[in-house]
PDB file of N, CA and C in Angstrom:
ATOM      1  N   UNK A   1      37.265  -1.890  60.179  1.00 41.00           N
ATOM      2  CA  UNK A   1      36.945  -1.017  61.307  1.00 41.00           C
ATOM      3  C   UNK A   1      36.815   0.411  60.808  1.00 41.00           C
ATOM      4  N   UNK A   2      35.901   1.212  61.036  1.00 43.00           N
ATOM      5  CA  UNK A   2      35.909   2.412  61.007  1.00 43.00           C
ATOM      6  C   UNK A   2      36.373   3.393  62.016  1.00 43.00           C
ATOM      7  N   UNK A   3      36.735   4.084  61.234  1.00 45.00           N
ATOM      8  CA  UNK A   3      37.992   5.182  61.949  1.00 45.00           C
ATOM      9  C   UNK A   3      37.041   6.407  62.877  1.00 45.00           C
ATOM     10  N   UNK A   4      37.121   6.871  64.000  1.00 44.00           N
ATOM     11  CA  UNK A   4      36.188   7.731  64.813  1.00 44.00           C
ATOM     12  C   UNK A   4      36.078   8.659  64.380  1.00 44.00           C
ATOM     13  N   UNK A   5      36.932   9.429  63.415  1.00 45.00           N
ATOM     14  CA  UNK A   5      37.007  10.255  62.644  1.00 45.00           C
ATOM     15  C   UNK A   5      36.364  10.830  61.541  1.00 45.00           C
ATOM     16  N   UNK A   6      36.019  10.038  60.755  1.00 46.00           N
ATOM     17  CA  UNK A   6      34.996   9.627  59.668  1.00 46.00           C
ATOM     18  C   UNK A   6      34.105  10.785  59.646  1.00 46.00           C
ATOM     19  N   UNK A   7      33.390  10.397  61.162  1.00 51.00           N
ATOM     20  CA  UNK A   7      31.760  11.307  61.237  1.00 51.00           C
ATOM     21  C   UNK A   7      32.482  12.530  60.929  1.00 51.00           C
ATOM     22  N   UNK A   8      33.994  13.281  61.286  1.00 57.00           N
ATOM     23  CA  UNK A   8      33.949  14.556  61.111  1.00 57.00           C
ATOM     24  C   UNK A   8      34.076  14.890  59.458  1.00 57.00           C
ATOM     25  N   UNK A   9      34.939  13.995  58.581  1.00 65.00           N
ATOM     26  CA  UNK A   9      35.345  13.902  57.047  1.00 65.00           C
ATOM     27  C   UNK A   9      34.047  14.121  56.357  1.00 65.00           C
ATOM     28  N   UNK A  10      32.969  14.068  56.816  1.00 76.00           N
ATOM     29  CA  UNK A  10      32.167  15.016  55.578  1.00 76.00           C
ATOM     30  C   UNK A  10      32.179  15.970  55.501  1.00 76.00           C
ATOM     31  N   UNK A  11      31.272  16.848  54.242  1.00 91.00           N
ATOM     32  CA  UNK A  11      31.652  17.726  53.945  1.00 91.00           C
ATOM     33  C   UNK A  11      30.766  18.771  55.060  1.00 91.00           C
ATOM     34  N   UNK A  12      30.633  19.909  54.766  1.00 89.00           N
ATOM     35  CA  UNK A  12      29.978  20.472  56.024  1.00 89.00           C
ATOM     36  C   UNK A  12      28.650  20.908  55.240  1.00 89.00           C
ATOM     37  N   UNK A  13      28.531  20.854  54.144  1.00 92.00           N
ATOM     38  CA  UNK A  13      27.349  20.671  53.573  1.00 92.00           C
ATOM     39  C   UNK A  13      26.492  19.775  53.801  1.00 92.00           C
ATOM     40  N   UNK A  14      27.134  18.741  53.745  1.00 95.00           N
ATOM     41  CA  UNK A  14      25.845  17.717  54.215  1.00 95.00           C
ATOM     42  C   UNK A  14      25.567  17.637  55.361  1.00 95.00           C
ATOM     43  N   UNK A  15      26.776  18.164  56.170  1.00 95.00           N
ATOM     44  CA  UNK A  15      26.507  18.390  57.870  1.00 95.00           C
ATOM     45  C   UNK A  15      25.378  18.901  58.100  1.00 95.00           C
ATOM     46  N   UNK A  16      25.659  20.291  57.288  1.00 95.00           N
ATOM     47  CA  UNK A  16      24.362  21.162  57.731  1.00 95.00           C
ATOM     48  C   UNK A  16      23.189  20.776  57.195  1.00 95.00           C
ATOM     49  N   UNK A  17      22.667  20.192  56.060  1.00 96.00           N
ATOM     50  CA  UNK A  17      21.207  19.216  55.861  1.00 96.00           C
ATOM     51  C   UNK A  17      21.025  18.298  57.469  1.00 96.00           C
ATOM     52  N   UNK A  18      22.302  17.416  57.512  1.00 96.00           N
ATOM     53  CA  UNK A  18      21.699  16.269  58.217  1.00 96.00           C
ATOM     54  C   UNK A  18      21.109  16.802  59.827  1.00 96.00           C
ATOM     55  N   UNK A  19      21.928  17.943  59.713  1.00 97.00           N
ATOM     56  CA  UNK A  19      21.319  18.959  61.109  1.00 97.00           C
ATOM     57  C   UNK A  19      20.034  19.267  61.053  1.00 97.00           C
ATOM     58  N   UNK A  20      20.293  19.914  59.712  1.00 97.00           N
ATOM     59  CA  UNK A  20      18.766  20.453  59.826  1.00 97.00           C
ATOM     60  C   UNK A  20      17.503  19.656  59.857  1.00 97.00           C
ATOM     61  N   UNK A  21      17.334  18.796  59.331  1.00 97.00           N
ATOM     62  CA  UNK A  21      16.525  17.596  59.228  1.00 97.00           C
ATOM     63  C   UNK A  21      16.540  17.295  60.507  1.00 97.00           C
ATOM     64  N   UNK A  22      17.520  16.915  61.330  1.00 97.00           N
ATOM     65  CA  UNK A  22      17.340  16.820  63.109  1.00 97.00           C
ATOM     66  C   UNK A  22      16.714  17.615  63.493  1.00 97.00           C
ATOM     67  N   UNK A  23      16.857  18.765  63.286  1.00 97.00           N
ATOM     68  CA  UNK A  23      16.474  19.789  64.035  1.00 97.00           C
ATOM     69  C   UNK A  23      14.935  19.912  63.792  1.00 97.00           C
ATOM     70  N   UNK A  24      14.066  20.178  62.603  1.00 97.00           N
ATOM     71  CA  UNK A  24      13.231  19.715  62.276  1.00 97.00           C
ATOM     72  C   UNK A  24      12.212  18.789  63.085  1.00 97.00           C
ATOM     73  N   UNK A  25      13.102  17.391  63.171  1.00 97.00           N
ATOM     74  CA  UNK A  25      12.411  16.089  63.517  1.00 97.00           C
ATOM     75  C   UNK A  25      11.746  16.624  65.013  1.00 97.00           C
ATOM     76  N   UNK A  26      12.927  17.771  66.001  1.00 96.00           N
ATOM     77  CA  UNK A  26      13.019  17.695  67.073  1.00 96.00           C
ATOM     78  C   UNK A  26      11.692  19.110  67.162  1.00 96.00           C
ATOM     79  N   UNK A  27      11.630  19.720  66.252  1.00 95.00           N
ATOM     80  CA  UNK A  27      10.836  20.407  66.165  1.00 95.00           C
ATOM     81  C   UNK A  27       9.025  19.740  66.219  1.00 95.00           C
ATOM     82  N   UNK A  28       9.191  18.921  65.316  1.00 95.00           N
ATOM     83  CA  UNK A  28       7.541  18.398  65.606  1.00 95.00           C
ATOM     84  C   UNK A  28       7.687  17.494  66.546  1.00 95.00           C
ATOM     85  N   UNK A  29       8.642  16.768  66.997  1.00 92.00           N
ATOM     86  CA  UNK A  29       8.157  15.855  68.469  1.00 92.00           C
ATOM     87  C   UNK A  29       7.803  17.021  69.421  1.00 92.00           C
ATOM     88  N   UNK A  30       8.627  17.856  69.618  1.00 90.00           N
ATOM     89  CA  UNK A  30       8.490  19.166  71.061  1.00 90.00           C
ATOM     90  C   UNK A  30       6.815  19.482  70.732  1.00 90.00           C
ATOM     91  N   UNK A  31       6.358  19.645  69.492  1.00 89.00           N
ATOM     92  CA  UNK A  31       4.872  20.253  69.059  1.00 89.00           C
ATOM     93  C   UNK A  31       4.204  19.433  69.129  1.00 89.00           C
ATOM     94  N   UNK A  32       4.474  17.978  69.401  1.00 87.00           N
ATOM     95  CA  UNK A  32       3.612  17.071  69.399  1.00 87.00           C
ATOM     96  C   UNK A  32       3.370  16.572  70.681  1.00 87.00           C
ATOM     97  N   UNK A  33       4.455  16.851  71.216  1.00 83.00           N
ATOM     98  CA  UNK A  33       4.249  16.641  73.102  1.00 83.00           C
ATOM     99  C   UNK A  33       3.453  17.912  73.934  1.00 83.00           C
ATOM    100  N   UNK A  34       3.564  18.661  72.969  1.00 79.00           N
ATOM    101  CA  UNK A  34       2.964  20.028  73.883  1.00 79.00           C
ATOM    102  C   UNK A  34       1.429  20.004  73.592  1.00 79.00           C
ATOM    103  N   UNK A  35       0.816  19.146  72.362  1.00 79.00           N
ATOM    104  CA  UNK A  35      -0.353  19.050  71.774  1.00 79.00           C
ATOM    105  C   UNK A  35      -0.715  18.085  72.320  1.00 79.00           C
ATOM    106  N   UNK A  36      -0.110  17.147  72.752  1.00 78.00           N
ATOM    107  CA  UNK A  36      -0.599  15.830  73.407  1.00 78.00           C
ATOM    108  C   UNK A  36      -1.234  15.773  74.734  1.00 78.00           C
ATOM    109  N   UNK A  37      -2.097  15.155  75.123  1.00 61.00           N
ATOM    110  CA  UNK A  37      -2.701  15.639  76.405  1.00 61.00           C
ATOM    111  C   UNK A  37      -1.828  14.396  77.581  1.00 61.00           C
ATOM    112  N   UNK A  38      -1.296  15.685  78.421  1.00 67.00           N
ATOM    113  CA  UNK A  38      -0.359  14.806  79.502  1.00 67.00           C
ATOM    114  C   UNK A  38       0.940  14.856  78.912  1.00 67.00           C
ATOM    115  N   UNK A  39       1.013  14.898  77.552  1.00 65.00           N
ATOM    116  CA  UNK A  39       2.433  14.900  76.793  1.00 65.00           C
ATOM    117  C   UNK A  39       3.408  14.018  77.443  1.00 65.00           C
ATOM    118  N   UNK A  40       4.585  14.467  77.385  1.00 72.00           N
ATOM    119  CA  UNK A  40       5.971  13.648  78.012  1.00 72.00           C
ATOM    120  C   UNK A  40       6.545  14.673  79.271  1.00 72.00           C
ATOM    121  N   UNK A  41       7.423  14.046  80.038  1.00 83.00           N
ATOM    122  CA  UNK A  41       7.830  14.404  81.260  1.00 83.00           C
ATOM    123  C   UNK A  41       8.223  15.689  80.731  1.00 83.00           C
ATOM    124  N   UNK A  42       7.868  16.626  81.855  1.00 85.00           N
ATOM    125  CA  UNK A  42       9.082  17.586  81.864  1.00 85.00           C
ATOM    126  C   UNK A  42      10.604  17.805  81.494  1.00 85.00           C
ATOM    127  N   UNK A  43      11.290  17.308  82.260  1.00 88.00           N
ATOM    128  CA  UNK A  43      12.624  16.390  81.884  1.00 88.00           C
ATOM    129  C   UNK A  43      12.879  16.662  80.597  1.00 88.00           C
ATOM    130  N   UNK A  44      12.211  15.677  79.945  1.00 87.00           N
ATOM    131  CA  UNK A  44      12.587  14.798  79.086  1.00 87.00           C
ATOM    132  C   UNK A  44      12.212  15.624  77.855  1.00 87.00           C
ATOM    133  N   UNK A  45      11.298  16.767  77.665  1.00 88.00           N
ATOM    134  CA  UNK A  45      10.965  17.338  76.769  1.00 88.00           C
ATOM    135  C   UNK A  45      11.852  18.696  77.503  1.00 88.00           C
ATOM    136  N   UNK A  46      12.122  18.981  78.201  1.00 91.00           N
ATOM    137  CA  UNK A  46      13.513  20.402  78.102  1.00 91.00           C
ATOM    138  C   UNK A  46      14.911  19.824  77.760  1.00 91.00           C
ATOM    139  N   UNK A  47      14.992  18.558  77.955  1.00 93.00           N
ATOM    140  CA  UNK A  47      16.139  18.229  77.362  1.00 93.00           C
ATOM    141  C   UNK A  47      15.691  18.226  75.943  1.00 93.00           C
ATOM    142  N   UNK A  48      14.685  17.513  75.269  1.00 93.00           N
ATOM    143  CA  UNK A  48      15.197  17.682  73.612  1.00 93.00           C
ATOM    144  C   UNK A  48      15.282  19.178  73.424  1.00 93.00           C
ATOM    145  N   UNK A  49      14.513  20.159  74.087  1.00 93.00           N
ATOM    146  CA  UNK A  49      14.846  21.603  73.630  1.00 93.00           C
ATOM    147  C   UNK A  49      15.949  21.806  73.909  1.00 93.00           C
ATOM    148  N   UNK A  50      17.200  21.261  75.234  1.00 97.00           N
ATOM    149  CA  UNK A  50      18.380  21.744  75.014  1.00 97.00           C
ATOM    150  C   UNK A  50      19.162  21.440  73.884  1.00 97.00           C
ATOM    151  N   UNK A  51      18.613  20.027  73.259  1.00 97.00           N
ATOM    152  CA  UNK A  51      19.027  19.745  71.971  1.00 97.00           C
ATOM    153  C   UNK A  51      18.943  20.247  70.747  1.00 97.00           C
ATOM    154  N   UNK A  52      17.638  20.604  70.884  1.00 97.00           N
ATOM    155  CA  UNK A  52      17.016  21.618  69.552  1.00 97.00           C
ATOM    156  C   UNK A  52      17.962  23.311  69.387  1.00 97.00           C
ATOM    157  N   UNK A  53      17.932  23.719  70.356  1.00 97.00           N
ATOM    158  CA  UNK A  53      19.059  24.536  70.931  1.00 97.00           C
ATOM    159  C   UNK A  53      20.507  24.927  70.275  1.00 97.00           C
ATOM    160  N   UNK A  54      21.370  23.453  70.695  1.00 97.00           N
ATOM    161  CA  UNK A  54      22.574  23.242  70.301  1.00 97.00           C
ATOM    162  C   UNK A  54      22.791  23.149  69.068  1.00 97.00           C
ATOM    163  N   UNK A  55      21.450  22.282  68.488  1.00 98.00           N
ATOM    164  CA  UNK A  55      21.733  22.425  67.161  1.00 98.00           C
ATOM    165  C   UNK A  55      21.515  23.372  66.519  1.00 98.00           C
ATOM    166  N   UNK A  56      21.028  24.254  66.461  1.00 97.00           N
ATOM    167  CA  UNK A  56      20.436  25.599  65.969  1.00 97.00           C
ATOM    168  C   UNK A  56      21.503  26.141  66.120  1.00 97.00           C
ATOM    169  N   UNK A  57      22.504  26.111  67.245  1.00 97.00           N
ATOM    170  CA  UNK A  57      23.389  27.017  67.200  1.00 97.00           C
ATOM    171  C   UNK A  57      24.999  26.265  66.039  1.00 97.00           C
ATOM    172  N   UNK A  58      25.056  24.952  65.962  1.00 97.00           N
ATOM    173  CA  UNK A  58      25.657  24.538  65.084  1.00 97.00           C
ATOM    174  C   UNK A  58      25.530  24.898  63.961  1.00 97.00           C
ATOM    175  N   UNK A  59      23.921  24.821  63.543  1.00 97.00           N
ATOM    176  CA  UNK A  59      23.716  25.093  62.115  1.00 97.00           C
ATOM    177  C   UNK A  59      23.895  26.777  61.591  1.00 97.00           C
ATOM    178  N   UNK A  60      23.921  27.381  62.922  1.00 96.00           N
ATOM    179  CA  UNK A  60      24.584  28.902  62.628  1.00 96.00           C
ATOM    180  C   UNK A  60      26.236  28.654  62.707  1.00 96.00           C
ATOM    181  N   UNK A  61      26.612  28.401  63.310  1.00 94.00           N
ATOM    182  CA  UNK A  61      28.467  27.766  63.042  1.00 94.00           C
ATOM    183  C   UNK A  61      28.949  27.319  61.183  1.00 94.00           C
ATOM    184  N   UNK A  62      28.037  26.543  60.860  1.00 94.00           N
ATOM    185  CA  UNK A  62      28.183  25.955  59.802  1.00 94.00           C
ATOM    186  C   UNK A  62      27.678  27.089  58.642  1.00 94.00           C
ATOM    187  N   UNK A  63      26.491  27.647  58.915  1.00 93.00           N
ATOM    188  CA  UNK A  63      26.246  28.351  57.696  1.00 93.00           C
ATOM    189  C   UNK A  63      27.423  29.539  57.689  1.00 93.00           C
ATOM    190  N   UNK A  64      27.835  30.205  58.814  1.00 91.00           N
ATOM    191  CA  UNK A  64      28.715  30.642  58.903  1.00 91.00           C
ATOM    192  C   UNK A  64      30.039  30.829  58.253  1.00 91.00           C
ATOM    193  N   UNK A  65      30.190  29.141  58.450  1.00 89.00           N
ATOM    194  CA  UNK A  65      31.445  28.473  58.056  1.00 89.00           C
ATOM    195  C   UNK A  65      31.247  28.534  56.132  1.00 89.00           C
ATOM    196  N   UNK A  66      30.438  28.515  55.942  1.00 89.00           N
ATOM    197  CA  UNK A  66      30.136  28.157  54.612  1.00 89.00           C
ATOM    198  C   UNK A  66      30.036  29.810  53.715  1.00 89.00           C
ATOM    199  N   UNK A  67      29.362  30.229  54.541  1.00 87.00           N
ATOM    200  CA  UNK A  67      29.438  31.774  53.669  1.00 87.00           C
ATOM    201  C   UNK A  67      29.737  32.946  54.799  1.00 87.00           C
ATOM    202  N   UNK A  68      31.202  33.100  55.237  1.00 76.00           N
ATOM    203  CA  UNK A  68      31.184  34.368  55.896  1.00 76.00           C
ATOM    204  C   UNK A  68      31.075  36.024  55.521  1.00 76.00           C
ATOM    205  N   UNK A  69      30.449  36.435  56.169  1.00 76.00           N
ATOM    206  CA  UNK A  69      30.261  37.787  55.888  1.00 76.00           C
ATOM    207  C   UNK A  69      31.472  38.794  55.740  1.00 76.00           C
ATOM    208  N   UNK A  70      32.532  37.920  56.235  1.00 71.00           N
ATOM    209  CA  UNK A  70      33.397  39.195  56.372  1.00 71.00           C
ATOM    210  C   UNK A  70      34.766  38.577  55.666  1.00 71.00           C
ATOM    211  N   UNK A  71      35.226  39.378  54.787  1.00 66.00           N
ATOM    212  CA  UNK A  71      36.255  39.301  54.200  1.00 66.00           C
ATOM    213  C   UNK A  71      37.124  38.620  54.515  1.00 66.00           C
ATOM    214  N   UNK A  72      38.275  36.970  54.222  1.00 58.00           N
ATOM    215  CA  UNK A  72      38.763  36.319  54.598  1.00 58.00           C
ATOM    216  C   UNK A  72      40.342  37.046  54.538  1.00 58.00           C
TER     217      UNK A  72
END
């Protein structure tokens, strides 16, 4: 059995790739629905931007976390 925990035990390096690569992915679907004629629901394309969003703001948490600016 795997422990629920796990997902947090990596390192935050790879966190922040596997984010970014999400973030990314979520980047050309949103460009590809907006290019598409009729695209996808409303809905359904402001929710992945609330997603695109959150993560953007994680991956500022993390880079953060990784190199702070200010003296520890």
């Amino acid at each position: 059995m795997i422990d629920a925990g796990t997902h947090d035990q990596r390192s935050p390096q790879r966190r922040l790739i596997e984010l970014q690569i999400e973030h990314a992915d979520l980047d050309a679907l949103i460009d590809q629905a907006a290019e598409a004629l009729g695209g996808m629901d409303e809905l359904r394309l402001q929710r992945l931007k609330k997603r695109r969003l959150a993560l953007r703001d994680e991956i500022a948490r993390l880079h953060w976390l990784l190199d702070p600016k200010e003296p520890a």
